[in-house]
Short mmCIF file of C-alpha atoms and ligand atoms in Angstrom, two decimals:
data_model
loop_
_atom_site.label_atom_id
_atom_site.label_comp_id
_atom_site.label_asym_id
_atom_site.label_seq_id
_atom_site.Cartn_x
_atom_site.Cartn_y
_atom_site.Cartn_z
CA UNK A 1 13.43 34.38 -9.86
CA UNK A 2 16.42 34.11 -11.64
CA UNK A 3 18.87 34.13 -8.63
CA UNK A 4 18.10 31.79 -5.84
CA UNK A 5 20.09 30.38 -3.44
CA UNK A 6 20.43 26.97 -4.83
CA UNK A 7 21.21 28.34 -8.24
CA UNK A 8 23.69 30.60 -6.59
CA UNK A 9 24.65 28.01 -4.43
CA UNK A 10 25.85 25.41 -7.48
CA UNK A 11 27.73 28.26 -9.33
CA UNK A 12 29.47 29.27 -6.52
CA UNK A 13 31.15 25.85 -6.39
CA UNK A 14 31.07 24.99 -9.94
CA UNK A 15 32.74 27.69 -11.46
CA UNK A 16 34.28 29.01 -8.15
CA UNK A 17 36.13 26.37 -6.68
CA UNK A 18 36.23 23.92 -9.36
CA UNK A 19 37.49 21.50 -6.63
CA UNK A 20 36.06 17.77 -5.89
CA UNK A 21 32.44 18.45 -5.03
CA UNK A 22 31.30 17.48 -1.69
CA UNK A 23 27.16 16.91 -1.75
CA UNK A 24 27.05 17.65 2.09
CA UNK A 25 27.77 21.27 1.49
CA UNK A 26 24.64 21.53 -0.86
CA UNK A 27 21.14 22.49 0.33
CA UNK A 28 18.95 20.34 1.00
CA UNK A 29 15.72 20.09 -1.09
CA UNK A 30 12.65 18.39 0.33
CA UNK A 31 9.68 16.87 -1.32
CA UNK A 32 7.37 13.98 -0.38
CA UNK A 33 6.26 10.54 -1.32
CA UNK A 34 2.40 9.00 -0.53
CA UNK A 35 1.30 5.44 -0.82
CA UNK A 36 -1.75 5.95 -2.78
CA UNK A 37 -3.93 3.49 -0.43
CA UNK A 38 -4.36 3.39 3.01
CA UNK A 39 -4.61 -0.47 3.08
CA UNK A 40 -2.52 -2.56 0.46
CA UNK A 41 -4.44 -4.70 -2.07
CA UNK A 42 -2.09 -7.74 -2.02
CA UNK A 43 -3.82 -9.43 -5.08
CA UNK A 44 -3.38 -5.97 -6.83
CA UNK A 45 0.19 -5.45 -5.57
CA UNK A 46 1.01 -9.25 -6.49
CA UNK A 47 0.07 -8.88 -10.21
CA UNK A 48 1.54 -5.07 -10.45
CA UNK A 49 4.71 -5.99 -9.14
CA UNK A 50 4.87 -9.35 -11.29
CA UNK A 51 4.16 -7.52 -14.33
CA UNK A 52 7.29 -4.46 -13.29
CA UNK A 53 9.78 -7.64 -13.02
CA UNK A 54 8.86 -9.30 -15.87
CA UNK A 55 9.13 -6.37 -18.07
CA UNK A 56 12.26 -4.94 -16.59
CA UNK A 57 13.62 -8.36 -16.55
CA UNK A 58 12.71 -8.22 -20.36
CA UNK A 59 13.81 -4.78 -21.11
CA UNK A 60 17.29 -5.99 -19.58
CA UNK A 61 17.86 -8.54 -22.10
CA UNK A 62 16.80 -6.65 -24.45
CA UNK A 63 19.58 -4.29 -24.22
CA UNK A 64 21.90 -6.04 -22.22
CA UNK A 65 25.55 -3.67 -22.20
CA UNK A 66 23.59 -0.73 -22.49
CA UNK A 67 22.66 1.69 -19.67
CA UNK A 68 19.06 2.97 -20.59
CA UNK A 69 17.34 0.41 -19.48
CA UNK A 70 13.43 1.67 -18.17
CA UNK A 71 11.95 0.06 -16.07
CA UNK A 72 8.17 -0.39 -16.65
CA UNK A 73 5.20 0.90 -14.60
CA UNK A 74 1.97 -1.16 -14.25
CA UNK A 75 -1.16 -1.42 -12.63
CA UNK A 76 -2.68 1.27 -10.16
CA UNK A 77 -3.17 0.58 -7.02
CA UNK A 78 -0.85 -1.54 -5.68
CA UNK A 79 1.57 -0.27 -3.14
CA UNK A 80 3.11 2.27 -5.32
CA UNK A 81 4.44 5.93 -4.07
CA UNK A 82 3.48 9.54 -5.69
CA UNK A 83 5.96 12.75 -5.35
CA UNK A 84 4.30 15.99 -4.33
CA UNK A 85 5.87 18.94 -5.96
CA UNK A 86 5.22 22.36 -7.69
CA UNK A 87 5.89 22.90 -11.33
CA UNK A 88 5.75 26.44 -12.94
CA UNK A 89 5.22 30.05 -11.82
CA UNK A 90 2.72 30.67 -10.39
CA UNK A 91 3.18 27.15 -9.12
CA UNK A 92 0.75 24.05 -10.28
CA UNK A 93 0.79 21.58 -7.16
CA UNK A 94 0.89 18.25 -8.31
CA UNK A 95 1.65 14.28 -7.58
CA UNK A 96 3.44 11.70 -9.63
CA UNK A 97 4.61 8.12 -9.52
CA UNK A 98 8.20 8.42 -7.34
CA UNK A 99 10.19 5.93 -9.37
CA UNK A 100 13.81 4.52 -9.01
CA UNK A 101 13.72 2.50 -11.89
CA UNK A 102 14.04 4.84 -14.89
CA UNK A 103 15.09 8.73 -15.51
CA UNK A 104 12.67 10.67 -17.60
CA UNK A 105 10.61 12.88 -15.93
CA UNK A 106 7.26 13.91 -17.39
CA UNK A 107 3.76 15.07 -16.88
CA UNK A 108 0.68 15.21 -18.44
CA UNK A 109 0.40 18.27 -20.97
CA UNK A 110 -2.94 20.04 -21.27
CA UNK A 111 -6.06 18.48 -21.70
CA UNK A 112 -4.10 15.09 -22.72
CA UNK A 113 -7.29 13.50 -23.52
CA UNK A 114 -5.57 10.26 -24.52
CA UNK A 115 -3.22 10.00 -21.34
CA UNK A 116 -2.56 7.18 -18.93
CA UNK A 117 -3.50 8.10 -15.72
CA UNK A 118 -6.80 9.38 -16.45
CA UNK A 119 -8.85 11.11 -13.76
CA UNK A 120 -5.56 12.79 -12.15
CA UNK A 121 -4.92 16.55 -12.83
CA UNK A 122 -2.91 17.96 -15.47
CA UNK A 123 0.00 20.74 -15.88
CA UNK A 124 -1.09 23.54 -17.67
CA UNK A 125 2.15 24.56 -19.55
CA UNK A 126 -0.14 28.20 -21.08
CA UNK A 127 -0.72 29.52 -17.74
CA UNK A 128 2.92 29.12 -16.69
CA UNK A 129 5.18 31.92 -17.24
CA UNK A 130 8.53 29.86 -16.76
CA UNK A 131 7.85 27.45 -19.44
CA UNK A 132 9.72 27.05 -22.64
CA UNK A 133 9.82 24.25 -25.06
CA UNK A 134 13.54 22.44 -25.24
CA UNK A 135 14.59 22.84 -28.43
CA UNK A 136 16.37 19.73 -30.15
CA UNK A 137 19.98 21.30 -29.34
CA UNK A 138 18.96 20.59 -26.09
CA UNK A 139 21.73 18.41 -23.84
CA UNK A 140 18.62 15.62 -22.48
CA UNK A 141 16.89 15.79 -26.34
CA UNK A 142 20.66 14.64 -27.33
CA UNK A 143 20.57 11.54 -24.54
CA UNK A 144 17.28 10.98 -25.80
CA UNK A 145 18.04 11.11 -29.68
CA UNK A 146 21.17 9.11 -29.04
CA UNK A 147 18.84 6.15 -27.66
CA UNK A 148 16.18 6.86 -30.63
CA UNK A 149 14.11 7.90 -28.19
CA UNK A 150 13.35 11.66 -29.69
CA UNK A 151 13.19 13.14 -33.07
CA UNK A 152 13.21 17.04 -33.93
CA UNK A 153 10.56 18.55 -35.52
CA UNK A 154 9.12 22.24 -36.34
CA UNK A 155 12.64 23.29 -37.64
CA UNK A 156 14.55 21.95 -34.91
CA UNK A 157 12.56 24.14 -32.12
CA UNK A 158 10.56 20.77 -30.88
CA UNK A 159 12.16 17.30 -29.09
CA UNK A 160 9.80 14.83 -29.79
CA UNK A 161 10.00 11.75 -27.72
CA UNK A 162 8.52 8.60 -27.64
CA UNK A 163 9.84 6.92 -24.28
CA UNK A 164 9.03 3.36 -23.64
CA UNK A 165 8.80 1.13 -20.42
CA UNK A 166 8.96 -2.87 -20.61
CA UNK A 167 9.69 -4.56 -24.21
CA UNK A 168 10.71 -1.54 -26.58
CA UNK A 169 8.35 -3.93 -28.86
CA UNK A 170 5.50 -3.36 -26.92
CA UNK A 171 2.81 -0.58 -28.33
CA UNK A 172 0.78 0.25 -24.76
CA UNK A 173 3.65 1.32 -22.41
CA UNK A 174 4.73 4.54 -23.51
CA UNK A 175 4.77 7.76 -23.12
CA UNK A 176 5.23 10.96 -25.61
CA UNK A 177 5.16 14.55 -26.03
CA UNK A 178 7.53 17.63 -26.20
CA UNK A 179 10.49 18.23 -23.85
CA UNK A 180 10.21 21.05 -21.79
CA UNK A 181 11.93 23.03 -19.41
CA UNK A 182 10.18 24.50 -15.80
CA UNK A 183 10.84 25.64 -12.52
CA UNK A 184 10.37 22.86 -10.25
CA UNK A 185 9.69 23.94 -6.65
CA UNK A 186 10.33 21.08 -4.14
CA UNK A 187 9.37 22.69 -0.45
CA UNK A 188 10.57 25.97 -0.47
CA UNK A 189 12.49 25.32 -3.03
CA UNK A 190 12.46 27.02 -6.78
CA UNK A 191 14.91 25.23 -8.96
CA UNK A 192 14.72 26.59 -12.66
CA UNK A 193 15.16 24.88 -16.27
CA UNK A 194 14.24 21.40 -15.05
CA UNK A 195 14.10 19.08 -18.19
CA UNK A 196 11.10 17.21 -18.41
CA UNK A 197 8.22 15.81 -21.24
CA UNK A 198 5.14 17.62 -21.81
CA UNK A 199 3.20 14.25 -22.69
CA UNK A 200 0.45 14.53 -24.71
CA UNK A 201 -0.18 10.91 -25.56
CA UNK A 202 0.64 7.80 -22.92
CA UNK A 203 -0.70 4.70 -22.30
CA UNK A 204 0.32 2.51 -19.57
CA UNK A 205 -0.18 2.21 -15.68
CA UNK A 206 1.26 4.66 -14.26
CA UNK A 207 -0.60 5.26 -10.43
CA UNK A 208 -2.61 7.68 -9.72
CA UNK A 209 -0.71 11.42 -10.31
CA UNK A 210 -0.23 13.01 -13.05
CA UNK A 211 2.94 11.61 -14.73
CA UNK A 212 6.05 10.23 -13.49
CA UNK A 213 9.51 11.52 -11.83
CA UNK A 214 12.50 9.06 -12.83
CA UNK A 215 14.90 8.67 -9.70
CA UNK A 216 17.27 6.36 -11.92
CA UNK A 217 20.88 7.05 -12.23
CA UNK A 218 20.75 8.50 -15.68
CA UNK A 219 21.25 11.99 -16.76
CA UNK A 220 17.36 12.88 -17.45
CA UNK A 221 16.57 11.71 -13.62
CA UNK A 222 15.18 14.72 -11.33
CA UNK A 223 18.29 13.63 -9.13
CA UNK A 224 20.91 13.96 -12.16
CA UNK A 225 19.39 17.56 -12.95
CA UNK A 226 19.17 18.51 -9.42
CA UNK A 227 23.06 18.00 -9.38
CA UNK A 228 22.67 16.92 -5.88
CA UNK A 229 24.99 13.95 -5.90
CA UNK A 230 22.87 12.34 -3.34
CA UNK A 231 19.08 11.40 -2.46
CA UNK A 232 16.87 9.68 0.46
CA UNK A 233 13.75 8.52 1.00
CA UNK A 234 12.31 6.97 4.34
CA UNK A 235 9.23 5.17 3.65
CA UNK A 236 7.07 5.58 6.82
CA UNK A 237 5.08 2.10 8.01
CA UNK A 238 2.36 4.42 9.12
CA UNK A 239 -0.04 4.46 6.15
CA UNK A 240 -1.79 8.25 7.65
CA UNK A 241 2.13 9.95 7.05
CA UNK A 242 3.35 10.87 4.23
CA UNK A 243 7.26 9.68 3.91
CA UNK A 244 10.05 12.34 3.51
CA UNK A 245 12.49 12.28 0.03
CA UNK A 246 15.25 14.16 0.24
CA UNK A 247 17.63 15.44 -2.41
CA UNK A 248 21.27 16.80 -1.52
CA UNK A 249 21.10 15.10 1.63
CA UNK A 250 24.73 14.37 2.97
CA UNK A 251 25.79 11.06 4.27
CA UNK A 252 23.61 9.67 7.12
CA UNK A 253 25.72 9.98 10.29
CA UNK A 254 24.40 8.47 14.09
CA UNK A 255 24.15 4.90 14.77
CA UNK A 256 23.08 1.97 13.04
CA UNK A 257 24.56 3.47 9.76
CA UNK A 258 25.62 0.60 7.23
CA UNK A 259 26.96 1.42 3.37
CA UNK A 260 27.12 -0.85 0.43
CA UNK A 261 28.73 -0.10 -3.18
CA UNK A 262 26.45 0.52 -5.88
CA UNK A 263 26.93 -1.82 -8.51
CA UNK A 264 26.47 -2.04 -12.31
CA UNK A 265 24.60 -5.37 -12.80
CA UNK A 266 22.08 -5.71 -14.34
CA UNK A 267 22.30 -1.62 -14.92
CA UNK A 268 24.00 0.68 -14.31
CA UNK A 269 21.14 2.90 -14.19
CA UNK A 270 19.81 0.94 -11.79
CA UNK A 271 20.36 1.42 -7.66
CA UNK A 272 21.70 -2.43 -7.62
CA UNK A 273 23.51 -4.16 -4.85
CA UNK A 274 25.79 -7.34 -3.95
CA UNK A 275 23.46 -8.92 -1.30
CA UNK A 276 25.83 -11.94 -0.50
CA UNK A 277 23.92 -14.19 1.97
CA UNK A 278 20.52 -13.83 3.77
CA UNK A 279 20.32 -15.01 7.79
CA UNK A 280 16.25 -16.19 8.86
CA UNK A 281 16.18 -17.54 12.03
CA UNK A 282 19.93 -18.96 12.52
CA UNK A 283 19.86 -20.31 9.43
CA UNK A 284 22.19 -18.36 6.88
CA UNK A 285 21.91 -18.85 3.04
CA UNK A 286 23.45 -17.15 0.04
CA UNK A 287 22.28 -14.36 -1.24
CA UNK A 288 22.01 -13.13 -5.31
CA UNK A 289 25.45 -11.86 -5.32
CA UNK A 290 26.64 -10.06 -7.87
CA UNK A 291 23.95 -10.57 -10.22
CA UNK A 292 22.62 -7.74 -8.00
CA UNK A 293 19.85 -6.85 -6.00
CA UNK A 294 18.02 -3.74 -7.19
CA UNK A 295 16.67 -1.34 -4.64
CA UNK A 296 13.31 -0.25 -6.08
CA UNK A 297 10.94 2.67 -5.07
CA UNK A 298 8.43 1.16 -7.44
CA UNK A 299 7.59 -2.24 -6.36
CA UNK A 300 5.60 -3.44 -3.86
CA UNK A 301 7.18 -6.90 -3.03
CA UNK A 302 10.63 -8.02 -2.95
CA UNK A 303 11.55 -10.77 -5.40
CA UNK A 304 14.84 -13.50 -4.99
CA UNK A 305 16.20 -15.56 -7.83
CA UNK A 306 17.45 -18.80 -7.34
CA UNK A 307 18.60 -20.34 -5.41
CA UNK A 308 18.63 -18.04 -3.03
CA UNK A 309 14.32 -18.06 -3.08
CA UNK A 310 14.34 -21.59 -2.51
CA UNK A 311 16.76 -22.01 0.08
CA UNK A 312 15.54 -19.02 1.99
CA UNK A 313 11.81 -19.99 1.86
CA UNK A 314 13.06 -23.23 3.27
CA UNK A 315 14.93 -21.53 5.90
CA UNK A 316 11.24 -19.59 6.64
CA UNK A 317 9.45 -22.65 6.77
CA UNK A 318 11.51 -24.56 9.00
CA UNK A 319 11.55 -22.01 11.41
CA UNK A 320 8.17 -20.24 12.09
CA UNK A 321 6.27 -21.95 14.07
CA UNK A 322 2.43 -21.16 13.17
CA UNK A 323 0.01 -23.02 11.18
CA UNK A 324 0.39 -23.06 7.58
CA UNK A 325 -2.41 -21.52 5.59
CA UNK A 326 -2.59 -22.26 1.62
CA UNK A 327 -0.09 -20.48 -1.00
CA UNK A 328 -1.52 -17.77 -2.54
CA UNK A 329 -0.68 -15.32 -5.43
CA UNK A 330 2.77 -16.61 -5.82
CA UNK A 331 3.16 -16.15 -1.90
CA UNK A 332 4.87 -19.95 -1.02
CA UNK A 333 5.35 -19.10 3.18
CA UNK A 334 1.51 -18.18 4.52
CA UNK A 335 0.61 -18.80 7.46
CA UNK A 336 -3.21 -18.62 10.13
CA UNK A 337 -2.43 -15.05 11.57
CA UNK A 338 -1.82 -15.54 15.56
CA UNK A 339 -4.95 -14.08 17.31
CA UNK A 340 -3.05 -12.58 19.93
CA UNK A 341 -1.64 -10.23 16.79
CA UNK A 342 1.76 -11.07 18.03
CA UNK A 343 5.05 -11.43 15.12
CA UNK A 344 7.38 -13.46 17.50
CA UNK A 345 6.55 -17.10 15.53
CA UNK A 346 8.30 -15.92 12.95
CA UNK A 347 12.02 -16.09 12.46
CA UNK A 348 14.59 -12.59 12.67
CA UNK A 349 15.58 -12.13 9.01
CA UNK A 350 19.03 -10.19 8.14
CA UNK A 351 20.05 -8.83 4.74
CA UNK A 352 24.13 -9.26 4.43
CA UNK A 353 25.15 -7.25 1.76
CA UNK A 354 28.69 -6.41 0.61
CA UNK A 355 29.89 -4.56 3.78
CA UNK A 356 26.56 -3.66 5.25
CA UNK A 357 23.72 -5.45 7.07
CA UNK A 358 20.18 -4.66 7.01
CA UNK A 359 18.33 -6.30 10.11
CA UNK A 360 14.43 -5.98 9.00
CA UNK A 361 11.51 -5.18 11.29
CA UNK A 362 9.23 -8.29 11.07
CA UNK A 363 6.98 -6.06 9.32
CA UNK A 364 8.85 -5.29 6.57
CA UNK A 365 8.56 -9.67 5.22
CA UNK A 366 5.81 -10.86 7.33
CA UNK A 367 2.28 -8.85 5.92
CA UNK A 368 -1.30 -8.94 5.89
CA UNK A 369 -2.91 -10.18 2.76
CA UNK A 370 -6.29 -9.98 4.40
CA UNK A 371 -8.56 -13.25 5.64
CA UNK A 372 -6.66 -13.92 8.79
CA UNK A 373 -3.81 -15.10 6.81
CA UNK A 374 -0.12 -13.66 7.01
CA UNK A 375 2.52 -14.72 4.19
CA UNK A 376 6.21 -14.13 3.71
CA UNK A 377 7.06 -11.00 1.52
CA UNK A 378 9.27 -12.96 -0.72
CA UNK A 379 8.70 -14.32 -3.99
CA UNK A 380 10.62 -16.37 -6.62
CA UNK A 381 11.99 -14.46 -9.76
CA UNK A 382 13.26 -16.13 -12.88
CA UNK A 383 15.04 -13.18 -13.05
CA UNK A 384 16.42 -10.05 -11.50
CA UNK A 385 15.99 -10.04 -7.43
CA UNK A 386 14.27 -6.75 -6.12
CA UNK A 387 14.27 -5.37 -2.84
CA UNK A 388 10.21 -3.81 -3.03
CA UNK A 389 9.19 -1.04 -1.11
CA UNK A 390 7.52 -2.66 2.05
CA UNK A 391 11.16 -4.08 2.80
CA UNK A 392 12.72 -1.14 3.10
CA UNK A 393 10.12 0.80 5.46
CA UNK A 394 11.20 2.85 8.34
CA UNK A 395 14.63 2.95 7.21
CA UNK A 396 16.50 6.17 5.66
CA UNK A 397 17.55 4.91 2.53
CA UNK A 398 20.38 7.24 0.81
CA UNK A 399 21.11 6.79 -2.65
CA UNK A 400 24.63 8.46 -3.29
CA UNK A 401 25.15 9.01 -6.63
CA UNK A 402 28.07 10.69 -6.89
CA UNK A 403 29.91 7.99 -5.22
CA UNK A 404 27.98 4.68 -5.85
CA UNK A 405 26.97 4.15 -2.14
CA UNK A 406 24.18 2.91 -0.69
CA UNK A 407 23.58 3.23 2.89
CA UNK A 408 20.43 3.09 5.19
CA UNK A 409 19.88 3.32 8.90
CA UNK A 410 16.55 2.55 10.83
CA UNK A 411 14.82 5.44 11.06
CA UNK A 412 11.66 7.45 12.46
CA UNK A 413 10.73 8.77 9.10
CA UNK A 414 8.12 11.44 10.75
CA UNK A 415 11.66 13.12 12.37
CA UNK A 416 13.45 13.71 9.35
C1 NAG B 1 -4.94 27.00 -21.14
O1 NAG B 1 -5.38 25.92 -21.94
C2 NAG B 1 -6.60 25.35 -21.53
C3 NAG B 1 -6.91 24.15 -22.35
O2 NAG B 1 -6.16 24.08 -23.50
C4 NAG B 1 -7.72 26.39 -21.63
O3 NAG B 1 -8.94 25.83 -21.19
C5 NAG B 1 -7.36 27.57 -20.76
O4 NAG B 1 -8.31 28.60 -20.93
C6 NAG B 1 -5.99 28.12 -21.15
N1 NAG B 1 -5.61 29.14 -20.17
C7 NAG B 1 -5.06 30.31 -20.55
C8 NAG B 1 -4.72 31.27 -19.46
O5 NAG B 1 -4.82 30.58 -21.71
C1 NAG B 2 25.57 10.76 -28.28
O1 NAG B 2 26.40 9.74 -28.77
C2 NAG B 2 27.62 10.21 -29.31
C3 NAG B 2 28.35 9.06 -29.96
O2 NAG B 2 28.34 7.93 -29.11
C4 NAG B 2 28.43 10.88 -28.21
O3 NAG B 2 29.63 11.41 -28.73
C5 NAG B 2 27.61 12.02 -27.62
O4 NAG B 2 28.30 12.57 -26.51
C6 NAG B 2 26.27 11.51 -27.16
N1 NAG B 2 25.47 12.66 -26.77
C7 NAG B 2 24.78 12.68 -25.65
C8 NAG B 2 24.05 13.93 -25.37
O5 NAG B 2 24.72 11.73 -24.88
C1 NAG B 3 18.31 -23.60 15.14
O1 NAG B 3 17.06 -23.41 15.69
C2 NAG B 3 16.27 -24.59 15.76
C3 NAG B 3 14.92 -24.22 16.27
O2 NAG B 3 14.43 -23.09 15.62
C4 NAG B 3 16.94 -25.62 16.67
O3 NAG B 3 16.22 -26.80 16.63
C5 NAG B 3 18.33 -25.85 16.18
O4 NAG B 3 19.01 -26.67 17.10
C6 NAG B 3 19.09 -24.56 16.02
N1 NAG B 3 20.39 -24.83 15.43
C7 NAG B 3 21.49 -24.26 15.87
C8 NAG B 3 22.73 -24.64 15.14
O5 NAG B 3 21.50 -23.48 16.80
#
C-alpha cells in the first residue's frame, strides 16, 4: 500500500532529478465520465445551464482579481457528466459530478441525511482503513482558511469547511463537512492521501452521484493533487459509452492536433480561451476575444456574449436553408427537422481560436430538442461565453496545466 508505482514514480523525479518536469513521462491514470441520461432533456438542460452562467457570471464579479472563483452546480438532469472512481481500502465504488469549473473535491459522509444529491450512495469513511481526518495544519485546510472557506475546530485536529458555489451570499448552494484524506483508486490505480471533504451537510444540485470532483486549476482540484500536469477527457456522442478522462496524459500527437494558450480572464482557475472569430457557412464573425471563452465540463450548452451571439446567429440564419420553427427556451435559430434526417441545410461552423481551429461536427451545434424541431446550440450570455459539453463531443480535449495549453483533436473516444 504504501509504495506504488505512481507514488514511487513522483519521488523518483521530484526529489531525484529535481529537473523541469515533463508530464509525458508520468503514468497515466484512467477514470471515466457518464452522461447521466440517455436522451437530453433540453428544457431541463436549458434552465440548468442558465442558472451555472448566471451564478458563475455572478460569483466572478463578486470577486473579480481573485482566483477562487466556484463555479456553481444546478439542476439534475440536464446533460451533466459523473466520474467513476474508488475511494478507500477496501475500495467504495462510486460516481460524482466531473466538473471543470471549481477545485474542491468532496463526497457525501455517512448517512448525510441532510445532503444534496439525495437517493445516490454514500462513502462510508468507518469502514475504510486509509482514512484520516486532515487536521487544520493541513496545506488544502490553509488554501481553504486563507479564502474563509474553513475554520479549525476540536483543538486544531478538524478543517471545517463551508464551500460555496454561485453568490457567496446565497444560503442553498453549499457544501460542508470535514477535510479528509483517502486513497483514491482511478483504474488500476491506488493514489494515497488525496485531500477531499467529508460533507455532512449540502444543499444544492449537484447530479446524480454522490458528491463532486473539482477539475479547476486550483490547488484542491483532483488534477492539482494528482500532480499530473496534464488531463483529457473525450466526451463520446454515443449516449450507450461511457467517455474516457485521463490524467497524466502527455501531449496529443497524430493529426488534426490544434493548441491554444490558456488564459486568465475571467479566472484563472478557470480552463478559458481567446476564441477570436467564429466562421458559419462562409460567413466569418468575431469571436469573444480575450474576455475568454471558458471550456466547461459542466454545462450543457454553449453560451456567446455580444456581439459575437448576435452576429453569429445572423450568420446561422442567413445560411441554413430549412424552415424556421418558433424560438424556444432561449434557443433563437430552430428550425422543422428535415425528414430525410439529413444535417447538410445547415451551415459548416469553425471555432478560430488564438492559434488553433476547432472545425465542429454538425452535431455538436445543431440538436434535437424533441417535437420534430432542431435548434442551434448557441445562446446569448450577458456575460461570460462558455463552450458546453455537447460542443466539444468526440474530440480529445487536453487540459495542460502545467503549461497553460489547450489542445484537442477529433477523436474516436471508444479508442482511447
Ligand atoms: C459505519 O457507519 C454506519 C452508519 O453510521 C453504520 O451503519 C455501520 O454499521 C458502520 N460500519 C462499521 C463497520 O462500523
Ligand atoms: C495564505 O495566505 C498567506 C498570505 O497571503 C500566504 O503567505 C500563504 O502562503 C497562504 N497559504 C496558503 C496555504 O495558500
Ligand atoms: C455565401 O454563400 C451564399 C449562399 O449560402 C451566397 O449567396 C453568397 O454569394 C456567398 N458569398 C460568398 C462571398 O461566397
Amino acid at each position: 500500500m504504501a509504495t506504488n508505482k505512481f507514488l514511487l514514480h513522483t519521488l523518483f523525479i521530484s526529489f531525484l532529478l529535481a529537473a523541469p518536469q515533463c508530464y509525458s513521462d508520468r503514468p497515466v491514470l484512467r477514470a471515466t465520465m457518464t452522461r447521466s441520461e440517455k436522451t437530453i432533456d433540453f428544457t431541463r438542460a436549458v434552465r440548468r445551464s442558465h442558472e451555472r452562467l448566471s451564478m458563475l457570471a455572478a460569483r466572478l464579479a463578486a470577486t473579480s482579481g481573485d482566483a477562487s472563483a466556484q463555479a456553481p452546480l444546478q439542476q439534475d438532469g440536464g446533460g451533466e457528466y459523473g466520474m467513476t472512481f474508488s475511494i478507500g481500502t477496501p475500495p467504495q465504488q462510486l460516481s460524482a459530478l466531473a466538473d471543470t469549473g471549481s477545485d474542491l473535491v468532496w463526497l457525501k459522509c455517512g448517512p448525510c441525511t441532510q445532503c444534496a444529491p439525495q437517493g445516490s450512495p454514500s462513502y462510508y469513511p468507518n469502514t475504510s482503513s486509509s482514512f484520516s481526518k486532515m487536521p487544520c495544519s493541513g496545506g488544502l485546510c490553509g488554501v481553504l482558511k486563507n479564502q474563509s472557506l474553513a475554520a479549525c475546530s476540536a483543538g486544531g485536529d478538524e478543517c471545517d469547511y463551508l464551500y460555496s458555489y454561485g453568490l457567496s451570499k446565497s444560503s442553498h448552494h453549499y457544501t460542508k463537512g470535514y477535510l479528509s484524506t483517502e486513497t483514491f483508486t482511478l483504474g488500476t490505480d491506488a493514489v494515497p492521501d488525496i485531500g477531499f471533504g467529508c460533507t455532512t451537510m449540502s444543499e444544492g444540485g449537484y447530479g446524480t452521484g454522490s458528491g463532486l470532483v473539482g477539475l479547476g486549476r486550483g490547488s484542491l482540484s483532483l488534477v492539482s493533487q494528482l500532480n499530473v500536469g496534464a488531463f483529457s477527457y473525450c466526451l463520446t456522442s454515443d449516449p450507450s459509452k461511457s467517455s474516457p478522462l485521463l490524467f497524466g496524459s502527455g501531449p496529443l500527437t497524430g493529426p488534426g492536433v490544434q493548441s491554444t494558450p490558456l488564459i486568465s480572464v475571467p479566472s484563472p482557475s478557470l480552463y478559458s480561451v481567446d476564441l477570436q472569430s467564429i466562421t458559419i457557412g462562409n460567413v466569418t464573425t468575431p469571436g469573444t476575444g480575450d474576455s475568454g471563452f471558458i471550456f466547461d465540463s459542466g454545462t450543457t450548452l454553449t453560451y456567446l456574449a455580444e456581439p459575437a451571439y448576435t452576429l453569429a446567429k445572423a450568420a446561422v440564419l442567413s445560411q441554413t436553408d430549412l424552415v424556421r420553427a418558433p424560438d424556444q427556451d432561449g434557443f433563437e435559430a430552430c428550425y422543422v427537422a428535415p425528414s430525410d434526417g439529413s444535417d447538410t441545410a445547415a451551415p459548416p461552423m469553425v471555432l478560430h481560436f488564438d492559434g488553433a481551429d476547432m472545425v465542429l461536427p454538425v452535431a455538436n451545434y445543431v440538436v434535437d430538442v424533441g417535437d420534430g424541431v432542431v435548434c442551434w446550440i448557441v445562446q446569448k450570455s450577458p456575460s461570460v461565453s462558455i463552450i458546453g459539453n455537447i460542443m466539444q463531443m468526440d474530440f480529445q480535449v487536453l487540459h495542460d496545466v502545467e503549461n497553460s495549453v489547450l489542445s484537442f483533436q477529433p477523436a474516436n473516444c471508444d479508442n482511447l
